[in-house]
Coordinates of C-alpha atoms and ligand atoms in Angstrom, one line a residue:
Chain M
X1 CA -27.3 19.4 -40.7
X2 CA -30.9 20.7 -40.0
X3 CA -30.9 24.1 -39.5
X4 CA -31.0 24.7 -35.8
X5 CA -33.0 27.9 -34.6
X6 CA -35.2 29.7 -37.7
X7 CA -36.3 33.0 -36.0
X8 CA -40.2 32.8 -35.7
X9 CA -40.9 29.4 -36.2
X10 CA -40.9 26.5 -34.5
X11 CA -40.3 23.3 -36.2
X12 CA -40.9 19.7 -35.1
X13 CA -38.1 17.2 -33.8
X14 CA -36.6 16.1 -36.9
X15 CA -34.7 13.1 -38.1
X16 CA -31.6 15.6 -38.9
X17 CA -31.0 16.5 -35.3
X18 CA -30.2 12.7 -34.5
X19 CA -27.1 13.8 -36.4
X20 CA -26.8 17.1 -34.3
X21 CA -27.1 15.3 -31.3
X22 CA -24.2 12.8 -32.1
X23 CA -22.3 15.4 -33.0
X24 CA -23.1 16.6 -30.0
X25 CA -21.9 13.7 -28.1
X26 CA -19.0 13.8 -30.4
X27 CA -17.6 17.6 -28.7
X28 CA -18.8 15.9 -25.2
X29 CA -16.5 13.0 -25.6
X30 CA -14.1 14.7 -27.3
X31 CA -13.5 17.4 -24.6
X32 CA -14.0 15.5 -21.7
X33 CA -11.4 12.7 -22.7
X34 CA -8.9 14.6 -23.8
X35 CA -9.6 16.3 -20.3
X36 CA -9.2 13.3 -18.0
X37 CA -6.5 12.0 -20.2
X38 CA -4.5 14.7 -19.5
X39 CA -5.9 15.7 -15.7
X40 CA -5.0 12.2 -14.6
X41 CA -2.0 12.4 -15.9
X42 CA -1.0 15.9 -14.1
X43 CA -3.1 14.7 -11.0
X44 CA -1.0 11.6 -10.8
X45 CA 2.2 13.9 -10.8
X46 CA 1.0 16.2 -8.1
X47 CA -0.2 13.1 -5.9
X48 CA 3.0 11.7 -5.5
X49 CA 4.4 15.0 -4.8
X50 CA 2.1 15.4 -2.2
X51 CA 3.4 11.7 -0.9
X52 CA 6.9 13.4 -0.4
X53 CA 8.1 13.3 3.1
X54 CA 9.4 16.5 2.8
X55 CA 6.6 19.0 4.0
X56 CA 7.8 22.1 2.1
X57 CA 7.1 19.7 -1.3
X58 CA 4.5 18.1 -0.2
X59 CA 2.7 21.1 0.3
X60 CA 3.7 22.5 -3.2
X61 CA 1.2 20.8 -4.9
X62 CA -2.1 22.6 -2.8
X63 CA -0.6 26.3 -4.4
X64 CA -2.6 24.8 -7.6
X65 CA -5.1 22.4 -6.2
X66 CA -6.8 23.9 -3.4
X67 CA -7.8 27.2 -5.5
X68 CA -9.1 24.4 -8.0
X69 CA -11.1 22.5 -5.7
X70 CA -12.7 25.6 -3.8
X71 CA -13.9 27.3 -6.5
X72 CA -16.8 26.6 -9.4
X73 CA -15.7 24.9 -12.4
X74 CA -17.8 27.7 -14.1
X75 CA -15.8 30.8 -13.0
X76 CA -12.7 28.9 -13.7
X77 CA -13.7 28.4 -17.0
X78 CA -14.6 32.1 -17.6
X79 CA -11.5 33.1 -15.9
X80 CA -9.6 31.2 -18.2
X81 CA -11.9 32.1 -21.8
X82 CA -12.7 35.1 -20.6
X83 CA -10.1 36.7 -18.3
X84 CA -7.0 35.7 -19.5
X85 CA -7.3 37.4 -23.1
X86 CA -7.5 40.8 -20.6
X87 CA -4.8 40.3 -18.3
X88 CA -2.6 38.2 -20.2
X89 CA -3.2 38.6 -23.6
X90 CA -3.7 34.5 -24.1
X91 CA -6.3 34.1 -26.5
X92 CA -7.3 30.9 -26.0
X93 CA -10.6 29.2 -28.1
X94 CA -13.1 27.8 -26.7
X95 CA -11.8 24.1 -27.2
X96 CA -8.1 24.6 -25.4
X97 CA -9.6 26.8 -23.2
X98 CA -12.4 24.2 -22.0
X99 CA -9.6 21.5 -21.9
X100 CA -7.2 23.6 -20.4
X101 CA -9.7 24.3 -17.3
X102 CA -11.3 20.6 -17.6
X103 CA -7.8 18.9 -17.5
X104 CA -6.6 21.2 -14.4
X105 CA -9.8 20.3 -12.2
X106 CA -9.6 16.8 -12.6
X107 CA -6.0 17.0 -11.6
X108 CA -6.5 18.8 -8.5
X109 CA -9.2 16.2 -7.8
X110 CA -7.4 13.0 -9.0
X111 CA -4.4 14.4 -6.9
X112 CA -6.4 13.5 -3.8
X113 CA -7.1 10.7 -4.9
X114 CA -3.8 9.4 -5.5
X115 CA -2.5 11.0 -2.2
X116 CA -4.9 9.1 -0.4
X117 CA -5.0 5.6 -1.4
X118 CA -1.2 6.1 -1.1
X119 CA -1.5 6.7 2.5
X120 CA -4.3 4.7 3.2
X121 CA -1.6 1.8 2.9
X122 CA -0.2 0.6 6.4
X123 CA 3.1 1.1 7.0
X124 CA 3.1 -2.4 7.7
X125 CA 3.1 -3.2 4.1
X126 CA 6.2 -1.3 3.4
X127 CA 8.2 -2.8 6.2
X128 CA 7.4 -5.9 4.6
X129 CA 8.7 -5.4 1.1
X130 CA 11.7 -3.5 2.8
X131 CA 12.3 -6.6 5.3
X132 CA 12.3 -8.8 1.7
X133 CA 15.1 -7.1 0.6
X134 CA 13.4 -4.6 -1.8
X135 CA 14.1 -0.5 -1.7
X136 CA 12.1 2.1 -2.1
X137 CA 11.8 2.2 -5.4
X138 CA 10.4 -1.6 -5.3
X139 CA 8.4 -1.3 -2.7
X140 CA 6.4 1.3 -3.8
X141 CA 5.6 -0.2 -7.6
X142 CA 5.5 -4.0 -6.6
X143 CA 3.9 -3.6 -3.4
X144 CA 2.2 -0.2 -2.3
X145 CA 1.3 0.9 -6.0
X146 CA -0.7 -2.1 -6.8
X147 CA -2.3 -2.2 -3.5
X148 CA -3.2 1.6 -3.8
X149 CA -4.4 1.2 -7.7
X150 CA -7.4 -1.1 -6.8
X151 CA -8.1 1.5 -3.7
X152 CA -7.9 4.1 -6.3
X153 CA -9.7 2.9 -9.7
X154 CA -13.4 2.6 -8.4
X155 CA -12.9 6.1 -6.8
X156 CA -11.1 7.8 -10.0
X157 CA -14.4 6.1 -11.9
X158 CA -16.6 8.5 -9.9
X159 CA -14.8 11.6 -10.5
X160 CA -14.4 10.7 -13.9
X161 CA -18.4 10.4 -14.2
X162 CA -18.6 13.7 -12.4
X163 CA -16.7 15.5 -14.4
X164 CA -18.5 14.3 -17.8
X165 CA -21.3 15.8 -16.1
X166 CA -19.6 18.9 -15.2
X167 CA -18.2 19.2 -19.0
X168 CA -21.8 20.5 -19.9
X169 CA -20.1 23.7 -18.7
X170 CA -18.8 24.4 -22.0
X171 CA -21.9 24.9 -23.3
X172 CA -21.3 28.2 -21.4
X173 CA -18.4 29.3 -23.7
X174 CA -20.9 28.0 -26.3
X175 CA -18.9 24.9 -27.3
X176 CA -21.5 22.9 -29.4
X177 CA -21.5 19.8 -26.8
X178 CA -24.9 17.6 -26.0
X179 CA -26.3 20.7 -23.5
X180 CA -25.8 23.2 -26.1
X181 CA -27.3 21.8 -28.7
X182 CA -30.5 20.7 -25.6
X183 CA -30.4 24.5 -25.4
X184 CA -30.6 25.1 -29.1
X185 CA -33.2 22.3 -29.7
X186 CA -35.3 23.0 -27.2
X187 CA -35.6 26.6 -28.0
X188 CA -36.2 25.7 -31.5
X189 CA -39.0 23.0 -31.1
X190 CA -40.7 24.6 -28.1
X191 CA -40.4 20.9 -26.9
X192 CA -38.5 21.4 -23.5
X193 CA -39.2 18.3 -22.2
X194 CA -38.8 16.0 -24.9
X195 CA -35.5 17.8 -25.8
X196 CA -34.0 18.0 -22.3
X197 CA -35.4 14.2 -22.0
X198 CA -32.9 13.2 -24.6
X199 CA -30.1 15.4 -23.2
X200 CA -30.8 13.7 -19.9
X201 CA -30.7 10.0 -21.8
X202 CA -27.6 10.9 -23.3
X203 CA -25.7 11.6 -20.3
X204 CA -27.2 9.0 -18.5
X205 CA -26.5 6.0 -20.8
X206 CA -22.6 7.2 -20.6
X207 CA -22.8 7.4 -16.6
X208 CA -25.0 4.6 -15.5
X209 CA -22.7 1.7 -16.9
X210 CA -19.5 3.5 -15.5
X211 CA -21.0 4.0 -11.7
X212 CA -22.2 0.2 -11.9
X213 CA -18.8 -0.5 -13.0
X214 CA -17.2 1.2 -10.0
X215 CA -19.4 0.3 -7.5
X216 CA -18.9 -3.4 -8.5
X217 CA -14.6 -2.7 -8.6
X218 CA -15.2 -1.4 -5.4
X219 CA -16.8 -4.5 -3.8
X220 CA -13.9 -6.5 -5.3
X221 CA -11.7 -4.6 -2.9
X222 CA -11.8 -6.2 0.1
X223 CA -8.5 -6.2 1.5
X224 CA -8.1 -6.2 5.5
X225 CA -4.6 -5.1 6.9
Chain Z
X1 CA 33.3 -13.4 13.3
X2 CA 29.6 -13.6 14.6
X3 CA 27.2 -13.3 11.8
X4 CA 25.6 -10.7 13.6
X5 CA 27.3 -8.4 15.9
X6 CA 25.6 -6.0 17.7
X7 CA 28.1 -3.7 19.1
X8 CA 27.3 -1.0 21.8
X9 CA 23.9 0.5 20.5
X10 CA 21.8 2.8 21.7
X11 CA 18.7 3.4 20.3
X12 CA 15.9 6.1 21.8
X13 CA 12.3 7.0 20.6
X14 CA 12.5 10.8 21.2
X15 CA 14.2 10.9 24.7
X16 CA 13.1 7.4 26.1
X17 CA 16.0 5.4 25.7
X18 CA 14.8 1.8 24.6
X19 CA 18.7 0.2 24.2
X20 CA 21.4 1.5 26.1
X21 CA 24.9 0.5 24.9
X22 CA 23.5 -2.7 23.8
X23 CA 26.1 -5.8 22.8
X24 CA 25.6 -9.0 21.8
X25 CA 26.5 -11.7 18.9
X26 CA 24.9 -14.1 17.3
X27 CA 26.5 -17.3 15.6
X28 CA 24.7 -18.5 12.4
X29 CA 23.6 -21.4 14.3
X30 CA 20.7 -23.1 16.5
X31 CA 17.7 -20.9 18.1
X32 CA 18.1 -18.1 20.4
X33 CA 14.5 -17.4 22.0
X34 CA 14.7 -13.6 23.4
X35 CA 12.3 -13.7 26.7
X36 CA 11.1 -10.5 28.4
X37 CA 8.7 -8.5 29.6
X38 CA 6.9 -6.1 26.9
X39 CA 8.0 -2.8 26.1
X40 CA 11.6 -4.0 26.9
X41 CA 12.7 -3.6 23.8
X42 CA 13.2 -7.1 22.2
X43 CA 11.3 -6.1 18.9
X44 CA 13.6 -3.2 18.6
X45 CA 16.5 -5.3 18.7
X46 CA 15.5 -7.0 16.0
X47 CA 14.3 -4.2 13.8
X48 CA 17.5 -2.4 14.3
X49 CA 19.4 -5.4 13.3
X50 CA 18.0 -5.5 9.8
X51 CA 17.5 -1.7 9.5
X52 CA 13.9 -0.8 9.8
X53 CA 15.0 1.0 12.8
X54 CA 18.1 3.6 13.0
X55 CA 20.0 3.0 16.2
X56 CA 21.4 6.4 17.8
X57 CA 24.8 5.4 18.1
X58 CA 27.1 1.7 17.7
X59 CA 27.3 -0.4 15.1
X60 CA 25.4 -3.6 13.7
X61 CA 27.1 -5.8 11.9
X62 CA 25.6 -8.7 9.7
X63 CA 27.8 -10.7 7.8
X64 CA 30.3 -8.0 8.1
X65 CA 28.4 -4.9 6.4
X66 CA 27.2 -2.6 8.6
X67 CA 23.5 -1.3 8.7
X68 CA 24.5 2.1 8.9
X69 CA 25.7 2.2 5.6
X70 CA 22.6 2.5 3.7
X71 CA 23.8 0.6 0.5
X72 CA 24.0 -2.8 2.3
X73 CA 20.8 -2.6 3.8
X74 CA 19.5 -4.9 0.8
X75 CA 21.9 -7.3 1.3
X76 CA 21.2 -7.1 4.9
X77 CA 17.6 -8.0 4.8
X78 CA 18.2 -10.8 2.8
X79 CA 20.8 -12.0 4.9
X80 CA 18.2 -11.9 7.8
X81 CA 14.3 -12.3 6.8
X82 CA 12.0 -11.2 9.3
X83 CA 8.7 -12.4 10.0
X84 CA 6.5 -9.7 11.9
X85 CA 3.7 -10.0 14.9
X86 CA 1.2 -8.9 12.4
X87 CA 0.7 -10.7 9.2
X88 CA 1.6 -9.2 6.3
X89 CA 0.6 -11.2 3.5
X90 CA 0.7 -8.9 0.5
X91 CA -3.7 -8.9 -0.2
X92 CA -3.3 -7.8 -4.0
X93 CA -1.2 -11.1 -4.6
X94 CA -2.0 -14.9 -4.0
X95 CA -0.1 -17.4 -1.9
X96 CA 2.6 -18.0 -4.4
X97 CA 2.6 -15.1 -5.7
X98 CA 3.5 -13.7 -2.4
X99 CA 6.1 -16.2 -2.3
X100 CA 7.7 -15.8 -5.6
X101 CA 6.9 -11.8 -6.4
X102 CA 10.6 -10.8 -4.4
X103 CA 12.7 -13.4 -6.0
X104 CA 11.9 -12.6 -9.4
X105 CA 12.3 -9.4 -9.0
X106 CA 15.3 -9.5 -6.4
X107 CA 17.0 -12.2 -7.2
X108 CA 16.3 -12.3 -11.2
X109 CA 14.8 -16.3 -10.2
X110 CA 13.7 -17.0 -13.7
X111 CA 9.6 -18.0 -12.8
X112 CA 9.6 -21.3 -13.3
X113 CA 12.4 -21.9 -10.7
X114 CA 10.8 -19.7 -8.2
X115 CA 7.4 -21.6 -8.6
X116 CA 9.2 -25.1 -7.8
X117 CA 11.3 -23.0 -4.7
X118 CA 7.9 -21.7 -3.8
X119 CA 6.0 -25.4 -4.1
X120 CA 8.8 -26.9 -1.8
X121 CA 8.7 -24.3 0.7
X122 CA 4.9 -24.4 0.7
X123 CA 4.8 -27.9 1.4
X124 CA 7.9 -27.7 4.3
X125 CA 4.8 -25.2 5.8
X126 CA 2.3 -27.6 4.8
X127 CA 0.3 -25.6 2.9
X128 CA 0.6 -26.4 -0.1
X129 CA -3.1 -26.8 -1.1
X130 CA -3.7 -23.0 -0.7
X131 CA -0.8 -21.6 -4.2
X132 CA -4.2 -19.6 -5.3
X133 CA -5.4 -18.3 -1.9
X134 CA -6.0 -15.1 -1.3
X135 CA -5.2 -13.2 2.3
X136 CA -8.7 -13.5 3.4
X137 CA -9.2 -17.4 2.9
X138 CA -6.4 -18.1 5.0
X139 CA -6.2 -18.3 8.7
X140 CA -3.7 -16.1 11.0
X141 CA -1.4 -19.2 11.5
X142 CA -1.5 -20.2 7.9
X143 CA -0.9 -16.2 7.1
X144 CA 2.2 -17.2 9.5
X145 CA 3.5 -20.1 8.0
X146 CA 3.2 -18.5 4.0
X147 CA 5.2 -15.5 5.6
X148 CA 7.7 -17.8 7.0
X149 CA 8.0 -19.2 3.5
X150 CA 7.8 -16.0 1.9
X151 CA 11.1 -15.3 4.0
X152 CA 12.8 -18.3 3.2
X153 CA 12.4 -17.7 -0.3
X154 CA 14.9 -15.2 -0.3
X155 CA 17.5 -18.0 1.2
X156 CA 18.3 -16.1 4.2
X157 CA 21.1 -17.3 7.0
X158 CA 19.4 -16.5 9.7
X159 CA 15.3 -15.5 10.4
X160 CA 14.2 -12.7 12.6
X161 CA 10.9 -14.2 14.3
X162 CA 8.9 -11.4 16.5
X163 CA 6.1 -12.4 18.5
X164 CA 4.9 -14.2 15.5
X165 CA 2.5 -16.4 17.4
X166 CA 1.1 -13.8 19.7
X167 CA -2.1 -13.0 17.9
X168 CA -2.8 -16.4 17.2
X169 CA -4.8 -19.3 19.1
X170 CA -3.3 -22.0 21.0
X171 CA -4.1 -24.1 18.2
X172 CA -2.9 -22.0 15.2
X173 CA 0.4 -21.7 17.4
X174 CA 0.9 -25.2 17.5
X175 CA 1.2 -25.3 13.9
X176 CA 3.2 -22.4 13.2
X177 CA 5.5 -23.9 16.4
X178 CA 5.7 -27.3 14.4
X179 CA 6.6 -25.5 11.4
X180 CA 9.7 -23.6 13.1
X181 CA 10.5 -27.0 14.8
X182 CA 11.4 -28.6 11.8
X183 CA 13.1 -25.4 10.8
X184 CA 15.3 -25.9 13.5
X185 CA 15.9 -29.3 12.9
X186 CA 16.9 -28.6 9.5
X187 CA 19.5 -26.5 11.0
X188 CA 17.8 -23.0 10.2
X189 CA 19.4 -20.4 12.3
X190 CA 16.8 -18.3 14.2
X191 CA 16.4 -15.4 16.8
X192 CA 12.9 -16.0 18.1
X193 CA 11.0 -13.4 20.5
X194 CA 8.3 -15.0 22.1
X195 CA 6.2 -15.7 24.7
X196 CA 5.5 -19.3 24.3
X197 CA 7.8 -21.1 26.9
X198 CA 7.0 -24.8 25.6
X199 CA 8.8 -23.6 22.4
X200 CA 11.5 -21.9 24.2
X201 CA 12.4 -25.4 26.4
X202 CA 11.9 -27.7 23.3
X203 CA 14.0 -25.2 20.8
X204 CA 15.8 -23.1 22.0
X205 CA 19.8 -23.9 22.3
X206 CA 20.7 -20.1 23.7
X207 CA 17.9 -17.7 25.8
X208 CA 18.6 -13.7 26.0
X209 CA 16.5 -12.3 28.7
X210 CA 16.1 -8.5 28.2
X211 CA 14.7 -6.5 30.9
X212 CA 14.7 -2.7 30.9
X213 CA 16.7 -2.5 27.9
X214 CA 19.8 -4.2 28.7
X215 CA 20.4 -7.9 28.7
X216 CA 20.0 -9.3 32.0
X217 CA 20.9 -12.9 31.3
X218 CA 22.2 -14.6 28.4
X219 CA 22.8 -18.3 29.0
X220 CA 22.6 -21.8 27.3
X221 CA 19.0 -23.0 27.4
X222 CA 19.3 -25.6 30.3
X223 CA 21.8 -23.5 32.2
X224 CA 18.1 -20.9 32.4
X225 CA 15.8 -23.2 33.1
X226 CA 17.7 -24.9 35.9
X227 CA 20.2 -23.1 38.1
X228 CA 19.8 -19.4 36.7
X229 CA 16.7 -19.6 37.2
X230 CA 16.5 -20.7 40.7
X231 CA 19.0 -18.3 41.4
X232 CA 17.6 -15.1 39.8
X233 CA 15.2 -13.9 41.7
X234 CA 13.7 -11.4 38.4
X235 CA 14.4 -14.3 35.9
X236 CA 12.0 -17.0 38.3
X237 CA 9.5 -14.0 39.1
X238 CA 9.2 -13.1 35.1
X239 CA 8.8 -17.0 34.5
X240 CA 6.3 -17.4 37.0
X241 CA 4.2 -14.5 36.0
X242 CA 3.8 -16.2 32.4
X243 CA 2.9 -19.5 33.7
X244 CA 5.9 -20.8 33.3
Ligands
ADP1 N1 7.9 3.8 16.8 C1 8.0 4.0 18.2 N2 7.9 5.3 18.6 C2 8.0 5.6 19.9 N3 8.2 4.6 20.9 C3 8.3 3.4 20.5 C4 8.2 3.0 19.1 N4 8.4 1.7 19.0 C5 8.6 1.2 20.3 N5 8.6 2.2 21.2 C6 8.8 2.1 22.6 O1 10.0 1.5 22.8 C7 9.9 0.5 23.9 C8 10.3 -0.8 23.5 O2 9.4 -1.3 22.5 P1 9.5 -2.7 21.8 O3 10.9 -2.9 21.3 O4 8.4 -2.9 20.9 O5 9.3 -3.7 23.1 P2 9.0 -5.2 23.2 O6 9.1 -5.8 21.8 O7 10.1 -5.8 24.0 O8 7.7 -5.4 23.8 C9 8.5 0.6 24.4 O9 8.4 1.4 25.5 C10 7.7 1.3 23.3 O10 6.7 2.0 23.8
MG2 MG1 7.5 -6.5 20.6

């Protein structure tokens, strides 16, 4: 790997930190995956809780998402690196740590989402699978569920692309992902613009495709109750 | 035994009373059209008797189980299919999917039997060019007709019909009228709400008028279009008012 930062000198853009940067892309990936992986997973959870009919449960779920949504993504992440070693005595590294607070904000955000394409389904619909003969149970994965998926993918898409973007966080808790290494690069080449140029590219050739593909799933959606 | 036996209801909507120790039966046999004026209560009824509606107090009876006993509210709804005033096509599914979606997964209909059920049903609506349609290529009367299907699909004894051409066109009601037509001649049983009286006096073998949440006359179909009617002064004014 080429050395990053040489105090003093400034060296030109070099073929080694193509590698650096793919590493780069690597941690990026890596973090953010595992993030939404695991956020969509816990969001889904809390999104049908918040579908219960029973207010006191259905309410349950805002304890942990409305302090998630209100607050920067930044501070929770220094709560979590850097405050719970202090109060708690959980020593977390930076990896779990930016996972940890990745995969909890998407949640809280996917949540939403799943509470509201649930709802956004007349009642009509569920009269209907009832009136078939189907319970609850069927209703909800043969007829609302499928309905509320396609409702539910372009918009989980979106939030997915914002949170790749917001994973350049990390960099704060100086995980080596692409905006760390920007930072590093730059600094060391005294070529801002180039350097921050490719950073941009790189985050831009992951988004674009994935916004085109949900505005186009979106379009696709064109149920009228 | 009645198939259906609705016995001394009362249902309310916070405290406005809608039925008021209600009673009536219905045989599994011919058309009954339900005639009133709106907000009487004559989708309620229905509702009630296949359990999308709790009723206060009284019993329903179809078939013998009764619909307050939550585990025969299954059997219930597929003893009695309902068709609503609004279309419900399911929009993530095509036409026969719609048709054959709640007999596979109800019934256990292995596919290929549902898809010949579904093609013969389709065709007794006459539509059965439009198997890959979705719910935005088709019309509100063909929307009509596939739910009709859809609820025969599930072999029901009897079908609850609400208002089901009310959003419709005259012409788009003619359709869905021929299609219940030759329902009824087939010997389908059905308890039809509706406004349209040329269905009522070709179709109909029985006609419950509701008014103000009771039944006000219940009478075999010429029996209320000759004598009851000249004799009942709310009965002629109701028929009048409709352009009957
Ligand atoms: N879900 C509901 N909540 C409150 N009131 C209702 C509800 N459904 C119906 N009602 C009221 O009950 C009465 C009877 O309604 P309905 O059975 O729909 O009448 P109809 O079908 O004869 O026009 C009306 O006054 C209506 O406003
Ligand atoms: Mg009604």
């Amino acid at each position: 790997m080429q050395e990053v930062h040489v105090m003093g000198q400034y060296s030109q853009l070099a073929v080694g930190d193509i590698y650096t940067f793919l590493e780069a892309c690597g941690v990026t990936l890596l973090v953010t995956l595992v993030s939404l992986v695991l956020g969509t997973l816990l969001g889904t959870a809390l999104g049908l809780v918040r579908c219960s009919k029973n207010k006191i449960i259905s309410s349950l779920p805002l304890i942990i998402m409305e302090p998630l949504r209100n607050s920067p993504l930044v501070v929770q992440l220094f709560l979590v690196y850097y405050g719970l070693p202090m109060v708690f005595g959980i020593l977390l590294d930076a990896y779990p740590a930016a996972i940890l607070t990745l995969s909890l904000n998407t949640a809280a955000f996917f949540a939403v989402l799943v509470h509201n394409s649930i709802t956004a389904i007349p009642v009509s619909q569920w009269e209907a699978g009832y009136a078939l003969g189907h319970g609850k149970a069927s209703t909800f994965v043969n007829v609302i569920f499928r309905q509320a998926l396609r409702l539910l993918i372009p918009q989980a898409i979106t939030l997915y692309i914002n949170q790749l973007q917001c994973s350049s966080m990390i960099s704060l808790i100086s995980l080596r992902d692409i905006c760390r290494i920007g930072q590093l690069v730059s600094v060391r080449t005294m070529q801002p613009f180039l350097v921050w140029g490719i950073v941009f590219a790189l985050y831009y050739v992951i988004s674009f495709p994935l916004a085109r593909l949900a505005s186009y799933l979106e379009k696709r959606v064109n149920f009228s109750y | 035994m009645a198939m259906i036996e609705v016995k001394n209801i009362t249902k309310s909507y916070g405290d406005h009373t809608v039925l008021k120790d209600f009673s009536v039966d219905f045989d599994q046999s011919g058309v009954t059209v339900i005639l009133g004026p709106s907000g009487t209560g004559k989708s309620t009824l229905l509702r009630c008797i296949n359990g999308l509606e709790k009723t206060n107090s009284g019993d329903i009876l179809v078939d013998g189980l009764s619909v307050n006993d939550k585990k025969n509210l299954k059997q219930i709804r597929m003893t009695c299919g309902m068709v609503f005033q609004h279309t419900v096509i399911f929009p993530h599914l095509n036409v026969m999917e719609n048709l054959i979606m709640s007999p596979m997964k109800i019934l256990k209909t292995p596919k290929g039997e549902a898809i010949d059920k579904a093609r013969y049903y389709l065709k007794k609506v006459g539509l059965e060019s439009k198997e890959k349609s979705m719910h935005n290529e088709l019309s509100g009367g063909e929307q009509q007709r596939i739910a009709i299907a859809r609820a025969l699909m599930m072999n029901p004894k009897a079908l609850l019909l609400d208002e089901i051409t009310s959003a419709l066109d005259p012409e788009m009601t003619r359709e869905v009228q021929n299609v219940l037509e030759s329902l009824a001649a087939d010997g389908v049983c059905m308890l039809c709400v509706t406004h349209e009286m040329s269905f009522a006096r070709d179709v109909a073998s029985r006609i419950l008028f509701l008014d103000g949440g009771s039944i006000v006359c219940d009478a075999p179909k010429d029996e209320f279009f000759g004598k009851i009617r000249q004799e009942n002064d709310r009965i002629n004014k109701f028929l009048s008012f409709i352009g009957e």
